[in-house]
mmCIF file of C-alpha atoms and ligand atoms in Angstrom:
data_model
loop_
_atom_site.group_PDB
_atom_site.id
_atom_site.type_symbol
_atom_site.label_atom_id
_atom_site.label_comp_id
_atom_site.label_asym_id
_atom_site.label_seq_id
_atom_site.Cartn_x
_atom_site.Cartn_y
_atom_site.Cartn_z
ATOM 1 C CA MET A 234 191.452 -29.710 35.722
ATOM 2 C CA HIS A 235 189.893 -32.853 34.262
ATOM 3 C CA ASN A 236 189.988 -34.553 30.918
ATOM 4 C CA VAL A 237 186.964 -36.413 29.631
ATOM 5 C CA GLU A 238 187.936 -39.792 31.130
ATOM 6 C CA THR A 239 186.964 -38.489 34.568
ATOM 7 C CA PHE A 240 183.331 -38.494 33.417
ATOM 8 C CA ARG A 241 182.925 -41.934 31.841
ATOM 9 C CA ASP A 242 180.953 -43.391 34.775
ATOM 10 C CA LEU A 243 178.685 -40.383 34.752
ATOM 11 C CA GLN A 244 178.243 -40.830 31.004
ATOM 12 C CA ARG A 245 176.502 -44.197 31.557
ATOM 13 C CA GLU A 246 174.108 -42.728 34.071
ATOM 14 C CA ALA A 247 173.466 -39.548 32.082
ATOM 15 C CA THR A 248 172.705 -41.668 29.012
ATOM 16 C CA GLU A 249 169.860 -43.331 30.923
ATOM 17 C CA TRP A 250 168.515 -39.957 32.054
ATOM 18 C CA ARG A 251 168.811 -38.542 28.547
ATOM 19 C CA ARG A 252 166.961 -41.430 26.954
ATOM 20 C CA TYR A 253 164.205 -41.306 29.581
ATOM 21 C CA LEU A 254 163.753 -37.585 28.872
ATOM 22 C CA HIS A 255 163.843 -38.252 25.135
ATOM 23 C CA GLU A 256 161.008 -40.807 25.431
ATOM 24 C CA ASN A 257 158.921 -38.331 27.446
ATOM 25 C CA PRO A 258 159.069 -34.917 25.697
ATOM 26 C CA GLU A 259 157.031 -31.970 26.951
ATOM 27 C CA LEU A 260 156.431 -28.575 25.367
ATOM 28 C CA ASP A 261 156.822 -24.926 26.429
ATOM 29 C CA TYR A 262 155.926 -24.277 30.056
ATOM 30 C CA GLN A 263 154.223 -27.703 30.365
ATOM 31 C CA VAL A 264 157.451 -29.527 31.342
ATOM 32 C CA HIS A 265 155.919 -30.820 34.603
ATOM 33 C CA ASN A 266 157.194 -34.374 34.468
ATOM 34 C CA THR A 267 160.635 -33.213 33.313
ATOM 35 C CA ALA A 268 160.878 -30.707 36.161
ATOM 36 C CA ARG A 269 159.783 -33.356 38.670
ATOM 37 C CA PHE A 270 162.468 -35.751 37.295
ATOM 38 C CA VAL A 271 165.137 -33.015 37.547
ATOM 39 C CA THR A 272 164.092 -32.040 41.074
ATOM 40 C CA GLU A 273 164.180 -35.645 42.303
ATOM 41 C CA LYS A 274 167.619 -36.239 40.798
ATOM 42 C CA LEU A 275 169.021 -33.009 42.329
ATOM 43 C CA ALA A 276 167.674 -33.976 45.759
ATOM 44 C CA SER A 277 169.183 -37.463 45.410
ATOM 45 C CA PHE A 278 172.621 -35.828 44.836
ATOM 46 C CA GLY A 279 172.361 -34.222 48.282
ATOM 47 C CA ILE A 280 171.491 -30.742 46.971
ATOM 48 C CA ASN A 281 169.120 -29.223 49.527
ATOM 49 C CA HIS A 282 168.597 -25.689 48.171
ATOM 50 C CA ILE A 283 166.169 -26.288 45.272
ATOM 51 C CA GLU A 284 163.553 -23.766 44.221
ATOM 52 C CA THR A 285 160.842 -24.950 41.794
ATOM 53 C CA GLY A 286 157.930 -23.254 40.025
ATOM 54 C CA ILE A 287 159.993 -20.299 38.687
ATOM 55 C CA ALA A 288 158.417 -19.184 35.378
ATOM 56 C CA GLU A 289 155.820 -21.930 36.050
ATOM 57 C CA THR A 290 158.059 -24.997 35.718
ATOM 58 C CA GLY A 291 161.635 -23.644 35.921
ATOM 59 C CA ILE A 292 164.092 -24.672 38.639
ATOM 60 C CA VAL A 293 167.113 -23.054 40.293
ATOM 61 C CA ALA A 294 169.262 -25.170 42.623
ATOM 62 C CA LEU A 295 172.308 -24.003 44.573
ATOM 63 C CA ILE A 296 175.454 -26.015 45.339
ATOM 64 C CA GLN A 297 177.856 -24.427 47.818
ATOM 65 C CA GLY A 298 181.548 -25.070 47.378
ATOM 66 C CA GLU A 299 183.799 -26.038 50.256
ATOM 67 C CA GLY A 300 186.441 -23.476 49.243
ATOM 68 C CA GLY A 301 185.000 -20.610 51.265
ATOM 69 C CA GLU A 302 183.347 -17.318 50.347
ATOM 70 C CA GLY A 303 182.979 -16.440 46.698
ATOM 71 C CA PRO A 304 180.575 -15.352 43.981
ATOM 72 C CA THR A 305 177.704 -17.402 42.536
ATOM 73 C CA ILE A 306 177.784 -18.387 38.872
ATOM 74 C CA GLY A 307 174.781 -19.615 36.910
ATOM 75 C CA LEU A 308 174.823 -22.631 34.558
ATOM 76 C CA ARG A 309 171.770 -22.911 32.391
ATOM 77 C CA ALA A 310 170.046 -25.839 30.627
ATOM 78 C CA ASP A 311 166.729 -25.846 28.756
ATOM 79 C CA MET A 312 164.114 -28.600 29.208
ATOM 80 C CA ASP A 313 161.456 -28.197 26.497
ATOM 81 C CA ALA A 314 160.819 -30.229 23.338
ATOM 82 C CA LEU A 315 159.197 -29.399 19.968
ATOM 83 C CA PRO A 316 155.842 -30.156 18.289
ATOM 84 C CA ILE A 317 157.405 -32.517 15.705
ATOM 85 C CA LEU A 318 156.551 -36.143 14.839
ATOM 86 C CA GLU A 319 159.772 -38.067 15.498
ATOM 87 C CA ALA A 320 161.377 -40.115 12.693
ATOM 88 C CA SER A 321 164.739 -41.029 14.281
ATOM 89 C CA ASN A 322 163.871 -44.756 14.528
ATOM 90 C CA LYS A 323 165.860 -44.958 17.753
ATOM 91 C CA PRO A 324 164.784 -47.486 20.446
ATOM 92 C CA TRP A 325 164.296 -44.513 22.784
ATOM 93 C CA SER A 326 162.078 -42.553 20.348
ATOM 94 C CA SER A 327 159.380 -40.304 21.727
ATOM 95 C CA LYS A 328 156.402 -42.103 23.240
ATOM 96 C CA ILE A 329 154.225 -39.114 22.515
ATOM 97 C CA PRO A 330 153.258 -38.741 18.843
ATOM 98 C CA GLY A 331 153.733 -35.167 17.642
ATOM 99 C CA LYS A 332 156.239 -34.191 20.356
ATOM 100 C CA MET A 333 159.950 -34.783 20.282
ATOM 101 C CA HIS A 334 163.282 -33.556 21.668
ATOM 102 C CA ALA A 335 164.453 -32.294 18.267
ATOM 103 C CA CYS A 336 166.777 -29.621 19.640
ATOM 104 C CA GLY A 337 168.687 -31.766 22.135
ATOM 105 C CA HIS A 338 167.369 -30.094 25.260
ATOM 106 C CA ASP A 339 167.084 -33.614 26.703
ATOM 107 C CA GLY A 340 170.879 -33.800 26.369
ATOM 108 C CA HIS A 341 171.370 -30.329 27.817
ATOM 109 C CA THR A 342 169.277 -31.269 30.876
ATOM 110 C CA ALA A 343 171.117 -34.587 31.323
ATOM 111 C CA MET A 344 174.529 -32.870 31.101
ATOM 112 C CA LEU A 345 173.689 -30.267 33.710
ATOM 113 C CA LEU A 346 172.362 -33.061 35.970
ATOM 114 C CA GLY A 347 175.614 -34.973 35.439
ATOM 115 C CA ALA A 348 177.645 -31.887 36.350
ATOM 116 C CA ALA A 349 175.377 -31.302 39.386
ATOM 117 C CA LYS A 350 176.019 -34.844 40.658
ATOM 118 C CA TYR A 351 179.796 -34.449 40.254
ATOM 119 C CA LEU A 352 179.969 -30.976 41.772
ATOM 120 C CA ALA A 353 177.683 -31.871 44.691
ATOM 121 C CA GLY A 354 179.943 -34.831 45.455
ATOM 122 C CA THR A 355 183.257 -32.958 45.254
ATOM 123 C CA ARG A 356 182.544 -29.235 45.982
ATOM 124 C CA LYS A 357 186.125 -28.225 45.131
ATOM 125 C CA PHE A 358 185.291 -24.575 44.487
ATOM 126 C CA LYS A 359 184.636 -21.367 46.365
ATOM 127 C CA GLY A 360 181.293 -19.561 46.356
ATOM 128 C CA SER A 361 178.254 -21.271 44.814
ATOM 129 C CA VAL A 362 176.923 -22.699 41.587
ATOM 130 C CA ALA A 363 173.330 -21.912 40.599
ATOM 131 C CA LEU A 364 171.907 -24.632 38.313
ATOM 132 C CA ILE A 365 169.238 -23.061 36.123
ATOM 133 C CA PHE A 366 166.781 -25.408 34.375
ATOM 134 C CA GLN A 367 164.456 -23.322 32.218
ATOM 135 C CA PRO A 368 161.222 -24.194 30.416
ATOM 136 C CA ALA A 369 159.959 -22.789 27.090
ATOM 137 C CA GLU A 370 163.160 -21.957 25.218
ATOM 138 C CA GLU A 371 161.491 -22.705 21.858
ATOM 139 C CA GLY A 372 159.800 -19.398 21.196
ATOM 140 C CA ALA A 373 157.884 -18.934 24.430
ATOM 141 C CA LEU A 374 160.434 -16.758 26.283
ATOM 142 C CA GLY A 375 161.062 -19.024 29.287
ATOM 143 C CA GLY A 376 164.531 -17.475 29.739
ATOM 144 C CA LEU A 377 163.133 -13.973 29.809
ATOM 145 C CA ARG A 378 160.496 -14.964 32.344
ATOM 146 C CA MET A 379 163.051 -16.495 34.668
ATOM 147 C CA VAL A 380 165.018 -13.233 34.508
ATOM 148 C CA GLN A 381 161.816 -11.184 35.071
ATOM 149 C CA GLU A 382 161.003 -13.370 38.107
ATOM 150 C CA GLY A 383 164.257 -12.134 39.562
ATOM 151 C CA ILE A 384 166.552 -15.180 39.592
ATOM 152 C CA MET A 385 169.695 -13.150 38.995
ATOM 153 C CA ASP A 386 169.165 -10.933 42.062
ATOM 154 C CA ARG A 387 167.496 -13.537 44.249
ATOM 155 C CA PHE A 388 170.305 -16.078 43.883
ATOM 156 C CA ASN A 389 172.990 -13.386 43.657
ATOM 157 C CA ILE A 390 174.229 -14.697 40.296
ATOM 158 C CA SER A 391 177.149 -12.683 38.957
ATOM 159 C CA GLN A 392 177.915 -14.542 35.706
ATOM 160 C CA VAL A 393 175.849 -16.935 33.499
ATOM 161 C CA PHE A 394 176.888 -19.648 31.081
ATOM 162 C CA GLY A 395 174.938 -21.620 28.488
ATOM 163 C CA MET A 396 175.717 -24.462 26.062
ATOM 164 C CA HIS A 397 174.047 -25.886 22.936
ATOM 165 C CA ASN A 398 174.807 -28.985 20.933
ATOM 166 C CA ALA A 399 175.872 -28.427 17.328
ATOM 167 C CA PRO A 400 175.118 -31.107 14.675
ATOM 168 C CA GLY A 401 177.880 -31.141 12.029
ATOM 169 C CA MET A 402 180.587 -30.402 14.586
ATOM 170 C CA GLU A 403 182.639 -33.398 15.653
ATOM 171 C CA VAL A 404 181.926 -34.924 19.070
ATOM 172 C CA GLY A 405 184.598 -33.749 21.493
ATOM 173 C CA LYS A 406 184.966 -30.362 19.836
ATOM 174 C CA PHE A 407 183.765 -26.981 21.032
ATOM 175 C CA GLY A 408 183.018 -23.761 19.179
ATOM 176 C CA ILE A 409 182.755 -20.272 20.627
ATOM 177 C CA ARG A 410 183.699 -16.648 19.908
ATOM 178 C CA HIS A 411 183.925 -13.340 21.700
ATOM 179 C CA GLY A 412 181.043 -10.973 20.870
ATOM 180 C CA PRO A 413 177.919 -11.952 18.946
ATOM 181 C CA MET A 414 177.348 -15.760 18.656
ATOM 182 C CA LEU A 415 173.723 -15.837 17.531
ATOM 183 C CA ALA A 416 171.375 -13.280 15.986
ATOM 184 C CA SER A 417 168.490 -11.293 17.381
ATOM 185 C CA LEU A 418 164.991 -12.386 16.328
ATOM 186 C CA ASP A 419 162.271 -9.873 15.390
ATOM 187 C CA GLU A 420 158.940 -10.429 13.672
ATOM 188 C CA PHE A 421 156.840 -7.997 11.674
ATOM 189 C CA ASP A 422 153.394 -7.697 10.107
ATOM 190 C CA LEU A 423 152.858 -5.329 7.178
ATOM 191 C CA ILE A 424 149.347 -4.476 6.048
ATOM 192 C CA VAL A 425 149.289 -3.197 2.465
ATOM 193 C CA LYS A 426 146.124 -1.229 1.887
ATOM 194 C CA GLY A 427 144.563 -0.712 -1.557
ATOM 195 C CA ARG A 428 141.027 -0.794 -2.918
ATOM 196 C CA GLY A 429 139.573 -4.113 -3.992
ATOM 197 C CA GLY A 430 137.255 -5.053 -6.831
ATOM 198 C CA HIS A 431 136.741 -7.432 -9.773
ATOM 199 C CA ALA A 432 139.925 -9.018 -11.057
ATOM 200 C CA ALA A 433 138.719 -8.292 -14.623
ATOM 201 C CA LYS A 434 138.709 -4.517 -13.931
ATOM 202 C CA PRO A 435 142.052 -3.712 -12.313
ATOM 203 C CA ASN A 436 141.774 -0.122 -13.546
ATOM 204 C CA GLU A 437 138.920 0.417 -11.075
ATOM 205 C CA THR A 438 141.008 -0.840 -8.113
ATOM 206 C CA ILE A 439 144.221 -0.068 -6.300
ATOM 207 C CA ASP A 440 145.674 -3.560 -6.405
ATOM 208 C CA PRO A 441 147.485 -4.294 -3.073
ATOM 209 C CA VAL A 442 148.845 -7.608 -4.444
ATOM 210 C CA VAL A 443 150.945 -5.837 -7.078
ATOM 211 C CA ILE A 444 152.010 -3.244 -4.495
ATOM 212 C CA ALA A 445 152.960 -6.046 -2.051
ATOM 213 C CA ALA A 446 155.118 -7.653 -4.774
ATOM 214 C CA GLN A 447 157.030 -4.366 -5.242
ATOM 215 C CA ILE A 448 157.416 -4.005 -1.488
ATOM 216 C CA ILE A 449 158.871 -7.511 -1.134
ATOM 217 C CA MET A 450 161.566 -6.643 -3.679
ATOM 218 C CA GLY A 451 162.046 -3.222 -2.156
ATOM 219 C CA LEU A 452 162.668 -4.653 1.302
ATOM 220 C CA GLN A 453 165.609 -6.653 -0.027
ATOM 221 C CA THR A 454 167.307 -3.405 -1.041
ATOM 222 C CA ILE A 455 167.372 -2.408 2.644
ATOM 223 C CA VAL A 456 169.862 -5.259 3.123
ATOM 224 C CA SER A 457 171.781 -4.767 -0.157
ATOM 225 C CA ARG A 458 171.752 -0.968 -0.518
ATOM 226 C CA LYS A 459 171.049 0.618 2.906
ATOM 227 C CA ALA A 460 172.759 -1.533 5.517
ATOM 228 C CA ASN A 461 176.538 -1.583 5.931
ATOM 229 C CA PRO A 462 177.706 -4.673 3.980
ATOM 230 C CA ILE A 463 180.176 -5.544 6.747
ATOM 231 C CA GLU A 464 177.309 -6.019 9.211
ATOM 232 C CA SER A 465 174.951 -8.966 8.939
ATOM 233 C CA LEU A 466 171.242 -8.387 8.368
ATOM 234 C CA VAL A 467 168.515 -10.739 7.107
ATOM 235 C CA ILE A 468 165.029 -9.580 6.161
ATOM 236 C CA SER A 469 162.700 -12.406 5.051
ATOM 237 C CA VAL A 470 159.028 -12.093 4.046
ATOM 238 C CA THR A 471 157.588 -15.507 4.840
ATOM 239 C CA LYS A 472 153.789 -15.291 4.829
ATOM 240 C CA LEU A 473 151.308 -13.585 2.500
ATOM 241 C CA LYS A 474 147.528 -13.384 2.700
ATOM 242 C CA ALA A 475 145.602 -11.799 -0.142
ATOM 243 C CA ALA A 476 142.115 -12.608 -1.527
ATOM 244 C CA ASP A 477 140.374 -15.968 -1.044
ATOM 245 C CA ALA A 478 139.333 -16.301 -4.705
ATOM 246 C CA PHE A 479 141.034 -16.207 -8.090
ATOM 247 C CA ASN A 480 138.786 -13.487 -9.450
ATOM 248 C CA ILE A 481 138.855 -10.945 -6.613
ATOM 249 C CA ILE A 482 141.328 -8.148 -6.035
ATOM 250 C CA PRO A 483 141.400 -7.748 -2.219
ATOM 251 C CA ASP A 484 141.293 -4.493 -0.234
ATOM 252 C CA GLU A 485 144.405 -5.487 1.681
ATOM 253 C CA VAL A 486 147.357 -7.853 1.673
ATOM 254 C CA GLU A 487 148.840 -9.033 4.961
ATOM 255 C CA MET A 488 152.554 -9.846 4.969
ATOM 256 C CA THR A 489 154.569 -11.396 7.784
ATOM 257 C CA GLY A 490 158.316 -11.636 8.032
ATOM 258 C CA THR A 491 161.365 -11.765 10.221
ATOM 259 C CA VAL A 492 164.510 -9.695 10.801
ATOM 260 C CA ARG A 493 167.781 -11.252 12.095
ATOM 261 C CA THR A 494 171.030 -9.443 12.855
ATOM 262 C CA HIS A 495 174.144 -9.552 15.030
ATOM 263 C CA GLU A 496 174.203 -5.780 15.397
ATOM 264 C CA PRO A 497 171.612 -4.519 17.919
ATOM 265 C CA SER A 498 171.345 -1.043 16.290
ATOM 266 C CA LEU A 499 170.238 -2.670 13.031
ATOM 267 C CA ARG A 500 166.952 -3.692 14.669
ATOM 268 C CA ASP A 501 165.819 -0.049 14.914
ATOM 269 C CA PHE A 502 167.351 0.573 11.492
ATOM 270 C CA ALA A 503 165.336 -2.302 9.956
ATOM 271 C CA GLU A 504 162.083 -1.145 11.549
ATOM 272 C CA THR A 505 162.512 2.426 10.284
ATOM 273 C CA HIS A 506 163.406 1.377 6.748
ATOM 274 C CA ILE A 507 160.819 -1.370 6.385
ATOM 275 C CA LEU A 508 158.127 1.215 7.204
ATOM 276 C CA SER A 509 159.545 3.925 4.941
ATOM 277 C CA VAL A 510 160.098 1.585 1.955
ATOM 278 C CA ALA A 511 156.620 0.013 2.332
ATOM 279 C CA GLN A 512 154.846 3.340 2.752
ATOM 280 C CA GLY A 513 156.807 5.007 -0.022
ATOM 281 C CA ILE A 514 156.007 2.234 -2.536
ATOM 282 C CA ALA A 515 152.364 1.870 -1.457
ATOM 283 C CA ARG A 516 151.658 5.616 -1.534
ATOM 284 C CA GLY A 517 153.267 5.913 -4.941
ATOM 285 C CA PHE A 518 150.525 3.606 -6.230
ATOM 286 C CA GLY A 519 147.710 5.322 -4.296
ATOM 287 C CA GLY A 520 147.638 2.818 -1.436
ATOM 288 C CA ASP A 521 149.214 2.797 2.021
ATOM 289 C CA ALA A 522 151.048 0.519 4.428
ATOM 290 C CA GLU A 523 151.035 -0.094 8.173
ATOM 291 C CA LEU A 524 153.790 -1.846 10.104
ATOM 292 C CA ASP A 525 153.674 -3.759 13.392
ATOM 293 C CA TYR A 526 157.273 -4.592 14.392
ATOM 294 C CA ARG A 527 157.856 -6.865 17.406
ATOM 295 C CA ARG A 528 161.216 -7.511 19.079
ATOM 296 C CA HIS A 529 161.853 -11.031 20.484
ATOM 297 C CA ASP A 530 165.246 -12.554 21.391
ATOM 298 C CA PRO A 531 168.171 -10.104 21.626
ATOM 299 C CA VAL A 532 171.584 -10.859 20.099
ATOM 300 C CA THR A 533 173.328 -13.686 21.990
ATOM 301 C CA PHE A 534 176.415 -11.727 22.951
ATOM 302 C CA ASN A 535 179.441 -13.343 24.569
ATOM 303 C CA HIS A 536 181.225 -11.123 27.062
ATOM 304 C CA MET A 537 185.018 -10.796 27.061
ATOM 305 C CA GLU A 538 186.110 -12.176 30.457
ATOM 306 C CA GLU A 539 183.530 -14.992 30.618
ATOM 307 C CA THR A 540 184.273 -16.150 27.059
ATOM 308 C CA THR A 541 187.961 -16.392 27.942
ATOM 309 C CA LEU A 542 187.012 -18.531 30.970
ATOM 310 C CA ALA A 543 184.804 -20.763 28.791
ATOM 311 C CA ILE A 544 187.644 -21.273 26.271
ATOM 312 C CA LYS A 545 190.035 -22.154 29.066
ATOM 313 C CA ALA A 546 187.591 -24.696 30.584
ATOM 314 C CA ALA A 547 187.016 -26.382 27.203
ATOM 315 C CA ARG A 548 190.732 -26.431 26.332
ATOM 316 C CA ASN A 549 191.570 -28.060 29.629
ATOM 317 C CA LEU A 550 189.058 -30.789 28.852
ATOM 318 C CA VAL A 551 189.840 -31.577 25.213
ATOM 319 C CA GLY A 552 193.035 -29.687 24.285
ATOM 320 C CA SER A 553 193.498 -26.470 22.344
ATOM 321 C CA ALA A 554 193.151 -28.051 18.879
ATOM 322 C CA ALA A 555 189.612 -29.202 19.665
ATOM 323 C CA VAL A 556 188.368 -25.749 20.671
ATOM 324 C CA ASP A 557 187.626 -23.279 17.887
ATOM 325 C CA ASP A 558 187.623 -19.944 19.693
ATOM 326 C CA ASN A 559 186.673 -17.887 16.637
ATOM 327 C CA ILE A 560 183.719 -19.657 14.976
ATOM 328 C CA LYS A 561 181.547 -17.755 12.572
ATOM 329 C CA PRO A 562 178.456 -16.282 14.268
ATOM 330 C CA ARG A 563 175.182 -17.950 13.277
ATOM 331 C CA MET A 564 171.857 -16.378 12.259
ATOM 332 C CA GLY A 565 169.720 -18.550 14.563
ATOM 333 C CA SER A 566 168.672 -17.178 17.946
ATOM 334 C CA GLU A 567 168.491 -18.311 21.583
ATOM 335 C CA ASP A 568 166.502 -17.033 24.511
ATOM 336 C CA PHE A 569 169.611 -17.456 26.691
ATOM 337 C CA ALA A 570 170.354 -14.021 25.167
ATOM 338 C CA TYR A 571 168.011 -12.518 27.816
ATOM 339 C CA MET A 572 170.185 -13.977 30.570
ATOM 340 C CA LEU A 573 173.253 -12.499 28.858
ATOM 341 C CA GLU A 574 171.518 -9.100 28.886
ATOM 342 C CA ALA A 575 170.985 -9.446 32.624
ATOM 343 C CA ARG A 576 174.466 -10.701 33.525
ATOM 344 C CA PRO A 577 177.831 -11.086 31.726
ATOM 345 C CA GLY A 578 178.431 -14.601 30.461
ATOM 346 C CA ALA A 579 179.162 -16.889 27.523
ATOM 347 C CA PHE A 580 177.411 -19.406 25.310
ATOM 348 C CA ILE A 581 179.315 -22.310 23.746
ATOM 349 C CA PHE A 582 178.610 -24.966 21.066
ATOM 350 C CA LEU A 583 179.325 -28.628 21.755
ATOM 351 C CA GLY A 584 179.894 -31.043 18.847
ATOM 352 C CA ASN A 585 177.009 -33.462 18.252
ATOM 353 C CA GLY A 586 178.653 -35.341 15.356
ATOM 354 C CA PRO A 587 177.133 -36.022 11.919
ATOM 355 C CA THR A 588 173.486 -36.183 13.082
ATOM 356 C CA ALA A 589 170.480 -34.603 11.395
ATOM 357 C CA GLY A 590 170.160 -30.894 12.130
ATOM 358 C CA VAL A 591 168.221 -29.536 15.084
ATOM 359 C CA HIS A 592 164.439 -29.230 14.558
ATOM 360 C CA HIS A 593 164.602 -32.101 12.011
ATOM 361 C CA PRO A 594 162.382 -35.211 12.651
ATOM 362 C CA ALA A 595 165.434 -37.533 12.301
ATOM 363 C CA TYR A 596 167.581 -35.576 14.796
ATOM 364 C CA ASP A 597 168.789 -37.180 18.036
ATOM 365 C CA PHE A 598 171.135 -35.853 20.705
ATOM 366 C CA ASN A 599 174.408 -37.811 20.577
ATOM 367 C CA ASP A 600 175.042 -39.573 23.906
ATOM 368 C CA GLU A 601 178.778 -39.663 23.117
ATOM 369 C CA ALA A 602 178.737 -35.893 23.657
ATOM 370 C CA LEU A 603 177.454 -36.221 27.255
ATOM 371 C CA PRO A 604 180.814 -36.583 29.055
ATOM 372 C CA PHE A 605 182.219 -33.605 27.113
ATOM 373 C CA GLY A 606 179.292 -31.379 28.162
ATOM 374 C CA ILE A 607 179.491 -32.568 31.774
ATOM 375 C CA GLY A 608 183.288 -32.100 31.826
ATOM 376 C CA TYR A 609 182.978 -28.594 30.373
ATOM 377 C CA TRP A 610 180.584 -27.540 33.145
ATOM 378 C CA VAL A 611 182.812 -29.040 35.861
ATOM 379 C CA ASN A 612 185.995 -27.445 34.496
ATOM 380 C CA LEU A 613 184.193 -24.128 34.052
ATOM 381 C CA VAL A 614 183.114 -24.108 37.700
ATOM 382 C CA GLU A 615 186.546 -25.202 39.001
ATOM 383 C CA THR A 616 188.227 -22.536 36.790
ATOM 384 C CA THR A 617 185.875 -19.642 37.478
ATOM 385 C CA LEU A 618 185.524 -20.399 41.198
ATOM 386 C CA ALA A 619 189.079 -21.668 41.764
ATOM 387 C CA THR A 620 190.027 -21.754 45.442
HETATM 388 ZN ZN1 LIG B 226 165.528 -25.294 19.052
HETATM 389 ZN ZN1 LIG B 227 167.779 -25.525 21.311
#
């Protein structure tokens, strides 16, 4: 087992990679240059089993250990950036206005490359490691597509692990928990139907704006009065479209919103109750409501055995006091959740120090965190695939 000092030389190299990736951000599935950079680096480490073009620009590379037969475990990094104009004022700021690595996926990619270089050079493990570099984590389901294109079966992956940097957590610290880590993400559209007319004659209309206002308040009672208070549920209405003029009562109001929870059964629960509350209120006023409910990321759920392995790997790197193994779950979401639905595994947070939050224009991945992320991956492999 290694402490972080083992990875100081790699830190210097990984910092160069990270800053190059930061200067050259790419979005969604269009991470062509990033994927080419990753592929070239992997080949230069002597890794000869590299498959590209999975989910358009995703990569899976295999490193075989020298410790004999054993299972294959998957380590995943994401490669995509965000459509944000950077304001970090760093010398390595984005060269592409309107695109930036505001979620630290540049750091995630650099850390997995660092671990790949170390593991390909030492190979002190049994079985194999599958390095998974995915595109399109930010809302375009790259993780799901890689699963759908069969990477788990094709590479015989038995367990998967993911990592995300966490601004506000000290560099050198890790946070994880058994069970739900991040929430599911669903989206809904509600159409509230009334009968439009002149705003001066509301008595001749069925005003869907007033009905929508009641529905918005009513939806909050699903959380406060219907759901079990011990279980977490968020329902937010975030977008409203009514008439285009001040003196018109529209026929319809369109509402959009999102549902987040750590309890998978609450997704069905939310769908059922959003529809019944909206229809009940709308019909009471002579109107009606239609719901379109769409499920996106599942709950990011950490499995028992793999979470214990992740905690052990992190503790061996930084000591027990620097690993919080019972952090509070968060309401954000991650498309790594699809990989955790396909195989047991664990997702861990890595301290990024007092930087701006992710998705903020002033955010920057903290290069001091690189050797901790690299060391975690290496320890995890040497723990899970111990010879
Ligand atoms: Zn993000
Ligand atoms: Zn992210």
